[in-house]
Protein backbone atom coordinates (compact mmCIF):
# COMPACT_ATOMS: atom_id res chain seq x y z
CA UNK A 1 0.00 0.00 0.00
CA UNK A 2 2.67 2.41 1.12
CA UNK A 3 4.92 1.33 -1.71
CA UNK A 4 2.19 1.82 -4.24
CA UNK A 5 1.63 5.37 -3.04
CA UNK A 6 5.31 6.13 -3.27
CA UNK A 7 5.37 4.68 -6.77
CA UNK A 8 2.40 6.77 -7.87
CA UNK A 9 4.07 9.89 -6.56
CA UNK A 10 7.28 9.02 -8.33
CA UNK A 11 5.43 8.49 -11.60
CA UNK A 12 3.66 11.79 -11.13
CA UNK A 13 6.96 13.53 -10.51
CA UNK A 14 8.45 11.91 -13.60
CA UNK A 15 5.54 12.92 -15.81
CA UNK A 16 5.60 16.51 -14.70
CA UNK A 17 9.35 16.45 -15.07
CA UNK A 18 11.66 19.31 -14.35
CA UNK A 19 8.78 21.75 -14.03
CA UNK A 20 7.97 20.20 -10.69
CA UNK A 21 11.06 20.41 -8.58
CA UNK A 22 10.99 19.57 -4.89
CA UNK A 23 8.97 21.96 -2.81
CA UNK A 24 10.91 22.03 0.42
CA UNK A 25 8.57 24.52 2.02
CA UNK A 26 5.71 22.02 1.82
CA UNK A 27 7.89 19.14 2.96
CA UNK A 28 9.16 21.19 5.89
CA UNK A 29 5.62 22.08 6.89
CA UNK A 30 4.35 18.49 6.65
CA UNK A 31 7.29 17.01 8.51
CA UNK A 32 7.14 19.62 11.20
CA UNK A 33 3.38 19.12 11.83
CA UNK A 34 3.85 15.37 11.96
CA UNK A 35 6.79 15.80 14.28
CA UNK A 36 4.68 17.84 16.68
CA UNK A 37 2.01 15.14 16.52
CA UNK A 38 4.67 12.56 17.43
CA UNK A 39 5.83 14.60 20.40
CA UNK A 40 2.26 14.97 21.61
CA UNK A 41 1.65 11.22 21.29
CA UNK A 42 4.85 10.45 23.19
CA UNK A 43 3.78 12.74 26.01
CA UNK A 44 0.45 10.91 26.15
CA UNK A 45 2.30 7.66 26.71
CA UNK A 46 3.44 8.82 30.13
CA UNK A 47 1.10 6.84 32.32
CA UNK A 48 2.17 7.83 35.79
CA UNK A 49 5.21 9.65 37.12
CA UNK A 50 7.81 7.03 37.81
CA UNK A 51 11.07 7.16 39.65
CA UNK A 52 13.47 5.47 37.36
CA UNK A 53 16.66 7.27 38.34
CA UNK A 54 18.59 4.04 38.76
CA UNK A 55 17.84 3.18 35.17
CA UNK A 56 19.17 6.39 33.70
CA UNK A 57 21.61 5.94 30.92
CA UNK A 58 23.76 8.18 28.79
CA UNK A 59 23.38 7.12 25.18
CA UNK A 60 26.32 8.45 23.26
CA UNK A 61 25.29 10.49 20.26
CA UNK A 62 27.55 10.98 17.23
CA UNK A 63 29.16 14.39 17.56
CA UNK A 64 28.69 15.31 13.89
CA UNK A 65 24.95 15.42 14.18
CA UNK A 66 24.90 17.69 17.20
CA UNK A 67 24.92 20.83 15.12
CA UNK A 68 22.09 20.38 12.65
CA UNK A 69 22.11 24.00 11.58
CA UNK A 70 25.31 23.28 9.69
CA UNK A 71 23.95 20.26 7.87
CA UNK A 72 23.06 20.31 4.16
CA UNK A 73 19.42 19.48 3.48
CA UNK A 74 20.31 16.31 1.58
CA UNK A 75 22.31 15.05 4.53
CA UNK A 76 19.65 16.17 6.96
CA UNK A 77 17.12 14.05 5.07
CA UNK A 78 19.30 10.96 5.21
CA UNK A 79 19.94 11.44 8.93
CA UNK A 80 16.23 12.04 9.63
CA UNK A 81 15.21 8.99 7.66
CA UNK A 82 17.65 6.83 9.58
CA UNK A 83 16.46 8.20 12.92
CA UNK A 84 12.77 7.74 12.06
CA UNK A 85 13.39 4.21 10.90
CA UNK A 86 15.24 3.33 14.10
CA UNK A 87 12.62 4.96 16.31
CA UNK A 88 9.97 3.05 14.36
CA UNK A 89 11.65 -0.27 15.09
CA UNK A 90 12.14 0.62 18.76
CA UNK A 91 8.41 1.19 19.18
CA UNK A 92 7.57 -2.00 17.37
CA UNK A 93 9.41 -3.98 20.02
CA UNK A 94 7.53 -5.76 22.76
CA UNK A 95 6.45 -2.86 24.88
CA UNK A 96 3.85 -4.88 26.81
CA UNK A 97 5.68 -4.18 30.08
CA UNK A 98 5.52 -0.46 29.49
CA UNK A 99 1.80 -0.31 30.17
CA UNK A 100 1.27 1.87 27.14
CA UNK A 101 -1.93 2.53 25.28
CA UNK A 102 -1.61 0.58 22.04
CA UNK A 103 -3.77 2.98 20.07
CA UNK A 104 -1.36 5.80 20.84
CA UNK A 105 1.63 3.70 19.84
CA UNK A 106 -0.15 2.74 16.61
CA UNK A 107 -0.82 6.41 15.86
CA UNK A 108 2.80 7.22 16.56
CA UNK A 109 3.97 4.48 14.18
CA UNK A 110 1.62 5.82 11.52
CA UNK A 111 3.05 9.33 11.84
CA UNK A 112 6.59 7.98 11.64
CA UNK A 113 5.66 5.97 8.57
CA UNK A 114 4.19 9.06 6.88
CA UNK A 115 7.34 11.06 7.55
CA UNK A 116 9.53 8.29 6.16
CA UNK A 117 7.37 8.03 3.04
CA UNK A 118 7.68 11.73 2.29
CA UNK A 119 11.42 11.68 2.87
CA UNK A 120 11.79 8.66 0.59
CA UNK A 121 9.96 10.48 -2.19
CA UNK A 122 12.19 13.51 -1.74
CA UNK A 123 15.32 11.37 -1.62
CA UNK A 124 14.29 9.65 -4.86
CA UNK A 125 14.15 13.08 -6.49
CA UNK A 126 17.57 13.97 -5.16
CA UNK A 127 18.99 10.68 -6.41
CA UNK A 128 17.68 11.48 -9.89
CA UNK A 129 19.35 14.86 -9.72
CA UNK A 130 22.57 13.06 -8.80
CA UNK A 131 22.81 14.89 -5.48
CA UNK A 132 22.41 11.90 -3.22
CA UNK A 133 24.72 12.14 -0.24
CA UNK A 134 25.95 8.58 -0.15
CA UNK A 135 25.73 6.87 3.15
CA UNK A 136 28.54 8.14 5.28
CA UNK A 137 29.98 7.36 8.65
CA UNK A 138 27.42 9.53 10.43
CA UNK A 139 24.68 7.08 9.52
CA UNK A 140 26.81 4.20 10.77
CA UNK A 141 27.36 6.00 14.07
CA UNK A 142 23.65 6.66 14.34
CA UNK A 143 23.02 2.94 13.91
CA UNK A 144 25.44 2.31 16.78
CA UNK A 145 23.66 4.88 18.92
CA UNK A 146 20.30 3.15 18.42
CA UNK A 147 21.87 -0.27 18.85
CA UNK A 148 22.89 1.00 22.30
CA UNK A 149 19.24 1.77 23.04
CA UNK A 150 18.14 -1.68 21.83
CA UNK A 151 20.79 -3.37 23.96
CA UNK A 152 19.84 -1.29 26.96
CA UNK A 153 16.18 -2.31 26.66
CA UNK A 154 17.11 -5.95 26.27
CA UNK A 155 19.54 -5.79 29.19
CA UNK A 156 16.76 -4.41 31.37
CA UNK A 157 14.35 -7.10 30.11
CA UNK A 158 12.13 -4.40 28.58
CA UNK A 159 11.10 -3.26 32.05
CA UNK A 160 8.69 -0.43 32.59
CA UNK A 161 11.44 1.86 33.85
CA UNK A 162 13.66 1.05 30.91
CA UNK A 163 10.85 2.04 28.56
CA UNK A 164 10.34 5.25 30.52
CA UNK A 165 14.01 6.11 30.07
CA UNK A 166 13.90 5.30 26.35
CA UNK A 167 10.69 7.25 25.87
CA UNK A 168 12.31 10.34 27.42
CA UNK A 169 15.37 9.91 25.22
CA UNK A 170 13.26 9.60 22.07
CA UNK A 171 11.18 12.59 23.09
CA UNK A 172 14.38 14.65 23.16
CA UNK A 173 15.33 13.19 19.82
CA UNK A 174 12.16 14.69 18.37
CA UNK A 175 13.34 18.17 19.34
CA UNK A 176 16.53 17.36 17.54
CA UNK A 177 14.55 16.17 14.51
CA UNK A 178 12.70 19.47 14.58
CA UNK A 179 15.96 21.33 14.17
CA UNK A 180 16.94 19.05 11.29
CA UNK A 181 13.60 19.76 9.61
CA UNK A 182 14.63 23.41 9.71
CA UNK A 183 17.46 22.52 7.32
CA UNK A 184 14.90 21.74 4.58
CA UNK A 185 15.23 24.98 2.69
CA UNK A 186 14.74 25.52 -1.04
C1 LIG B 1 28.22 12.98 6.56
O1 LIG B 1 26.97 13.58 6.84
C2 LIG B 1 27.01 14.51 7.91
C3 LIG B 1 25.61 15.03 8.13
O2 LIG B 1 24.69 14.04 8.08
C4 LIG B 1 27.94 15.66 7.56
O3 LIG B 1 28.00 16.56 8.63
C5 LIG B 1 29.32 15.11 7.26
O4 LIG B 1 30.13 16.16 6.82
C6 LIG B 1 29.26 14.01 6.20
N1 LIG B 1 30.57 13.42 6.08
C7 LIG B 1 31.15 13.17 4.94
C8 LIG B 1 32.50 12.56 4.99
O5 LIG B 1 30.61 13.42 3.87
C1 LIG C 1 -6.13 4.76 24.36
O1 LIG C 1 -6.03 6.00 23.71
C2 LIG C 1 -7.15 6.29 22.91
C3 LIG C 1 -6.83 7.55 22.12
O2 LIG C 1 -6.29 8.55 22.94
C4 LIG C 1 -8.37 6.42 23.79
O3 LIG C 1 -9.51 6.71 22.98
C5 LIG C 1 -8.57 5.12 24.54
O4 LIG C 1 -9.63 5.25 25.44
C6 LIG C 1 -7.32 4.72 25.29
N1 LIG C 1 -7.49 3.39 25.80
C7 LIG C 1 -7.21 3.09 27.07
C8 LIG C 1 -7.38 1.66 27.44
O5 LIG C 1 -6.84 3.92 27.87
C1 LIG D 1 18.50 12.02 21.64
O1 LIG D 1 18.36 12.78 22.80
C2 LIG D 1 19.56 12.96 23.56
C3 LIG D 1 19.21 13.68 24.83
O2 LIG D 1 18.93 15.02 24.61
C4 LIG D 1 20.53 13.75 22.77
O3 LIG D 1 21.75 13.88 23.50
C5 LIG D 1 20.79 13.03 21.51
O4 LIG D 1 21.55 13.89 20.72
C6 LIG D 1 19.53 12.67 20.78
N1 LIG D 1 19.87 11.75 19.77
C7 LIG D 1 19.57 11.98 18.55
C8 LIG D 1 19.95 10.92 17.57
O5 LIG D 1 18.98 12.97 18.23
CSV table of C-alpha atoms and ligand atoms in Angstrom, one decimal:
chain,number,residue,atom,x,y,z
A,1,UNK,CA,0.0,0.0,0.0
A,2,UNK,CA,2.7,2.4,1.1
A,3,UNK,CA,4.9,1.3,-1.7
A,4,UNK,CA,2.2,1.8,-4.2
A,5,UNK,CA,1.6,5.4,-3.0
A,6,UNK,CA,5.3,6.1,-3.3
A,7,UNK,CA,5.4,4.7,-6.8
A,8,UNK,CA,2.4,6.8,-7.9
A,9,UNK,CA,4.1,9.9,-6.6
A,10,UNK,CA,7.3,9.0,-8.3
A,11,UNK,CA,5.4,8.5,-11.6
A,12,UNK,CA,3.7,11.8,-11.1
A,13,UNK,CA,7.0,13.5,-10.5
A,14,UNK,CA,8.5,11.9,-13.6
A,15,UNK,CA,5.5,12.9,-15.8
A,16,UNK,CA,5.6,16.5,-14.7
A,17,UNK,CA,9.3,16.5,-15.1
A,18,UNK,CA,11.7,19.3,-14.3
A,19,UNK,CA,8.8,21.8,-14.0
A,20,UNK,CA,8.0,20.2,-10.7
A,21,UNK,CA,11.1,20.4,-8.6
A,22,UNK,CA,11.0,19.6,-4.9
A,23,UNK,CA,9.0,22.0,-2.8
A,24,UNK,CA,10.9,22.0,0.4
A,25,UNK,CA,8.6,24.5,2.0
A,26,UNK,CA,5.7,22.0,1.8
A,27,UNK,CA,7.9,19.1,3.0
A,28,UNK,CA,9.2,21.2,5.9
A,29,UNK,CA,5.6,22.1,6.9
A,30,UNK,CA,4.3,18.5,6.7
A,31,UNK,CA,7.3,17.0,8.5
A,32,UNK,CA,7.1,19.6,11.2
A,33,UNK,CA,3.4,19.1,11.8
A,34,UNK,CA,3.9,15.4,12.0
A,35,UNK,CA,6.8,15.8,14.3
A,36,UNK,CA,4.7,17.8,16.7
A,37,UNK,CA,2.0,15.1,16.5
A,38,UNK,CA,4.7,12.6,17.4
A,39,UNK,CA,5.8,14.6,20.4
A,40,UNK,CA,2.3,15.0,21.6
A,41,UNK,CA,1.7,11.2,21.3
A,42,UNK,CA,4.8,10.4,23.2
A,43,UNK,CA,3.8,12.7,26.0
A,44,UNK,CA,0.5,10.9,26.1
A,45,UNK,CA,2.3,7.7,26.7
A,46,UNK,CA,3.4,8.8,30.1
A,47,UNK,CA,1.1,6.8,32.3
A,48,UNK,CA,2.2,7.8,35.8
A,49,UNK,CA,5.2,9.6,37.1
A,50,UNK,CA,7.8,7.0,37.8
A,51,UNK,CA,11.1,7.2,39.6
A,52,UNK,CA,13.5,5.5,37.4
A,53,UNK,CA,16.7,7.3,38.3
A,54,UNK,CA,18.6,4.0,38.8
A,55,UNK,CA,17.8,3.2,35.2
A,56,UNK,CA,19.2,6.4,33.7
A,57,UNK,CA,21.6,5.9,30.9
A,58,UNK,CA,23.8,8.2,28.8
A,59,UNK,CA,23.4,7.1,25.2
A,60,UNK,CA,26.3,8.4,23.3
A,61,UNK,CA,25.3,10.5,20.3
A,62,UNK,CA,27.5,11.0,17.2
A,63,UNK,CA,29.2,14.4,17.6
A,64,UNK,CA,28.7,15.3,13.9
A,65,UNK,CA,24.9,15.4,14.2
A,66,UNK,CA,24.9,17.7,17.2
A,67,UNK,CA,24.9,20.8,15.1
A,68,UNK,CA,22.1,20.4,12.7
A,69,UNK,CA,22.1,24.0,11.6
A,70,UNK,CA,25.3,23.3,9.7
A,71,UNK,CA,23.9,20.3,7.9
A,72,UNK,CA,23.1,20.3,4.2
A,73,UNK,CA,19.4,19.5,3.5
A,74,UNK,CA,20.3,16.3,1.6
A,75,UNK,CA,22.3,15.1,4.5
A,76,UNK,CA,19.7,16.2,7.0
A,77,UNK,CA,17.1,14.0,5.1
A,78,UNK,CA,19.3,11.0,5.2
A,79,UNK,CA,19.9,11.4,8.9
A,80,UNK,CA,16.2,12.0,9.6
A,81,UNK,CA,15.2,9.0,7.7
A,82,UNK,CA,17.6,6.8,9.6
A,83,UNK,CA,16.5,8.2,12.9
A,84,UNK,CA,12.8,7.7,12.1
A,85,UNK,CA,13.4,4.2,10.9
A,86,UNK,CA,15.2,3.3,14.1
A,87,UNK,CA,12.6,5.0,16.3
A,88,UNK,CA,10.0,3.1,14.4
A,89,UNK,CA,11.6,-0.3,15.1
A,90,UNK,CA,12.1,0.6,18.8
A,91,UNK,CA,8.4,1.2,19.2
A,92,UNK,CA,7.6,-2.0,17.4
A,93,UNK,CA,9.4,-4.0,20.0
A,94,UNK,CA,7.5,-5.8,22.8
A,95,UNK,CA,6.4,-2.9,24.9
A,96,UNK,CA,3.9,-4.9,26.8
A,97,UNK,CA,5.7,-4.2,30.1
A,98,UNK,CA,5.5,-0.5,29.5
A,99,UNK,CA,1.8,-0.3,30.2
A,100,UNK,CA,1.3,1.9,27.1
A,101,UNK,CA,-1.9,2.5,25.3
A,102,UNK,CA,-1.6,0.6,22.0
A,103,UNK,CA,-3.8,3.0,20.1
A,104,UNK,CA,-1.4,5.8,20.8
A,105,UNK,CA,1.6,3.7,19.8
A,106,UNK,CA,-0.2,2.7,16.6
A,107,UNK,CA,-0.8,6.4,15.9
A,108,UNK,CA,2.8,7.2,16.6
A,109,UNK,CA,4.0,4.5,14.2
A,110,UNK,CA,1.6,5.8,11.5
A,111,UNK,CA,3.0,9.3,11.8
A,112,UNK,CA,6.6,8.0,11.6
A,113,UNK,CA,5.7,6.0,8.6
A,114,UNK,CA,4.2,9.1,6.9
A,115,UNK,CA,7.3,11.1,7.5
A,116,UNK,CA,9.5,8.3,6.2
A,117,UNK,CA,7.4,8.0,3.0
A,118,UNK,CA,7.7,11.7,2.3
A,119,UNK,CA,11.4,11.7,2.9
A,120,UNK,CA,11.8,8.7,0.6
A,121,UNK,CA,10.0,10.5,-2.2
A,122,UNK,CA,12.2,13.5,-1.7
A,123,UNK,CA,15.3,11.4,-1.6
A,124,UNK,CA,14.3,9.7,-4.9
A,125,UNK,CA,14.2,13.1,-6.5
A,126,UNK,CA,17.6,14.0,-5.2
A,127,UNK,CA,19.0,10.7,-6.4
A,128,UNK,CA,17.7,11.5,-9.9
A,129,UNK,CA,19.4,14.9,-9.7
A,130,UNK,CA,22.6,13.1,-8.8
A,131,UNK,CA,22.8,14.9,-5.5
A,132,UNK,CA,22.4,11.9,-3.2
A,133,UNK,CA,24.7,12.1,-0.2
A,134,UNK,CA,25.9,8.6,-0.2
A,135,UNK,CA,25.7,6.9,3.2
A,136,UNK,CA,28.5,8.1,5.3
A,137,UNK,CA,30.0,7.4,8.7
A,138,UNK,CA,27.4,9.5,10.4
A,139,UNK,CA,24.7,7.1,9.5
A,140,UNK,CA,26.8,4.2,10.8
A,141,UNK,CA,27.4,6.0,14.1
A,142,UNK,CA,23.6,6.7,14.3
A,143,UNK,CA,23.0,2.9,13.9
A,144,UNK,CA,25.4,2.3,16.8
A,145,UNK,CA,23.7,4.9,18.9
A,146,UNK,CA,20.3,3.1,18.4
A,147,UNK,CA,21.9,-0.3,18.8
A,148,UNK,CA,22.9,1.0,22.3
A,149,UNK,CA,19.2,1.8,23.0
A,150,UNK,CA,18.1,-1.7,21.8
A,151,UNK,CA,20.8,-3.4,24.0
A,152,UNK,CA,19.8,-1.3,27.0
A,153,UNK,CA,16.2,-2.3,26.7
A,154,UNK,CA,17.1,-5.9,26.3
A,155,UNK,CA,19.5,-5.8,29.2
A,156,UNK,CA,16.8,-4.4,31.4
A,157,UNK,CA,14.3,-7.1,30.1
A,158,UNK,CA,12.1,-4.4,28.6
A,159,UNK,CA,11.1,-3.3,32.0
A,160,UNK,CA,8.7,-0.4,32.6
A,161,UNK,CA,11.4,1.9,33.9
A,162,UNK,CA,13.7,1.0,30.9
A,163,UNK,CA,10.8,2.0,28.6
A,164,UNK,CA,10.3,5.3,30.5
A,165,UNK,CA,14.0,6.1,30.1
A,166,UNK,CA,13.9,5.3,26.4
A,167,UNK,CA,10.7,7.2,25.9
A,168,UNK,CA,12.3,10.3,27.4
A,169,UNK,CA,15.4,9.9,25.2
A,170,UNK,CA,13.3,9.6,22.1
A,171,UNK,CA,11.2,12.6,23.1
A,172,UNK,CA,14.4,14.7,23.2
A,173,UNK,CA,15.3,13.2,19.8
A,174,UNK,CA,12.2,14.7,18.4
A,175,UNK,CA,13.3,18.2,19.3
A,176,UNK,CA,16.5,17.4,17.5
A,177,UNK,CA,14.5,16.2,14.5
A,178,UNK,CA,12.7,19.5,14.6
A,179,UNK,CA,16.0,21.3,14.2
A,180,UNK,CA,16.9,19.0,11.3
A,181,UNK,CA,13.6,19.8,9.6
A,182,UNK,CA,14.6,23.4,9.7
A,183,UNK,CA,17.5,22.5,7.3
A,184,UNK,CA,14.9,21.7,4.6
A,185,UNK,CA,15.2,25.0,2.7
A,186,UNK,CA,14.7,25.5,-1.0
B,1,LIG,C1,28.2,13.0,6.6
B,1,LIG,O1,27.0,13.6,6.8
B,1,LIG,C2,27.0,14.5,7.9
B,1,LIG,C3,25.6,15.0,8.1
B,1,LIG,O2,24.7,14.0,8.1
B,1,LIG,C4,27.9,15.7,7.6
B,1,LIG,O3,28.0,16.6,8.6
B,1,LIG,C5,29.3,15.1,7.3
B,1,LIG,O4,30.1,16.2,6.8
B,1,LIG,C6,29.3,14.0,6.2
B,1,LIG,N1,30.6,13.4,6.1
B,1,LIG,C7,31.2,13.2,4.9
B,1,LIG,C8,32.5,12.6,5.0
B,1,LIG,O5,30.6,13.4,3.9
B,2,LIG,C1,-6.1,4.8,24.4
B,2,LIG,O1,-6.0,6.0,23.7
B,2,LIG,C2,-7.2,6.3,22.9
B,2,LIG,C3,-6.8,7.6,22.1
B,2,LIG,O2,-6.3,8.5,22.9
B,2,LIG,C4,-8.4,6.4,23.8
B,2,LIG,O3,-9.5,6.7,23.0
B,2,LIG,C5,-8.6,5.1,24.5
B,2,LIG,O4,-9.6,5.3,25.4
B,2,LIG,C6,-7.3,4.7,25.3
B,2,LIG,N1,-7.5,3.4,25.8
B,2,LIG,C7,-7.2,3.1,27.1
B,2,LIG,C8,-7.4,1.7,27.4
B,2,LIG,O5,-6.8,3.9,27.9
B,3,LIG,C1,18.5,12.0,21.6
B,3,LIG,O1,18.4,12.8,22.8
B,3,LIG,C2,19.6,13.0,23.6
B,3,LIG,C3,19.2,13.7,24.8
B,3,LIG,O2,18.9,15.0,24.6
B,3,LIG,C4,20.5,13.7,22.8
B,3,LIG,O3,21.7,13.9,23.5
B,3,LIG,C5,20.8,13.0,21.5
B,3,LIG,O4,21.5,13.9,20.7
B,3,LIG,C6,19.5,12.7,20.8
B,3,LIG,N1,19.9,11.7,19.8
B,3,LIG,C7,19.6,12.0,18.5
B,3,LIG,C8,19.9,10.9,17.6
B,3,LIG,O5,19.0,13.0,18.2
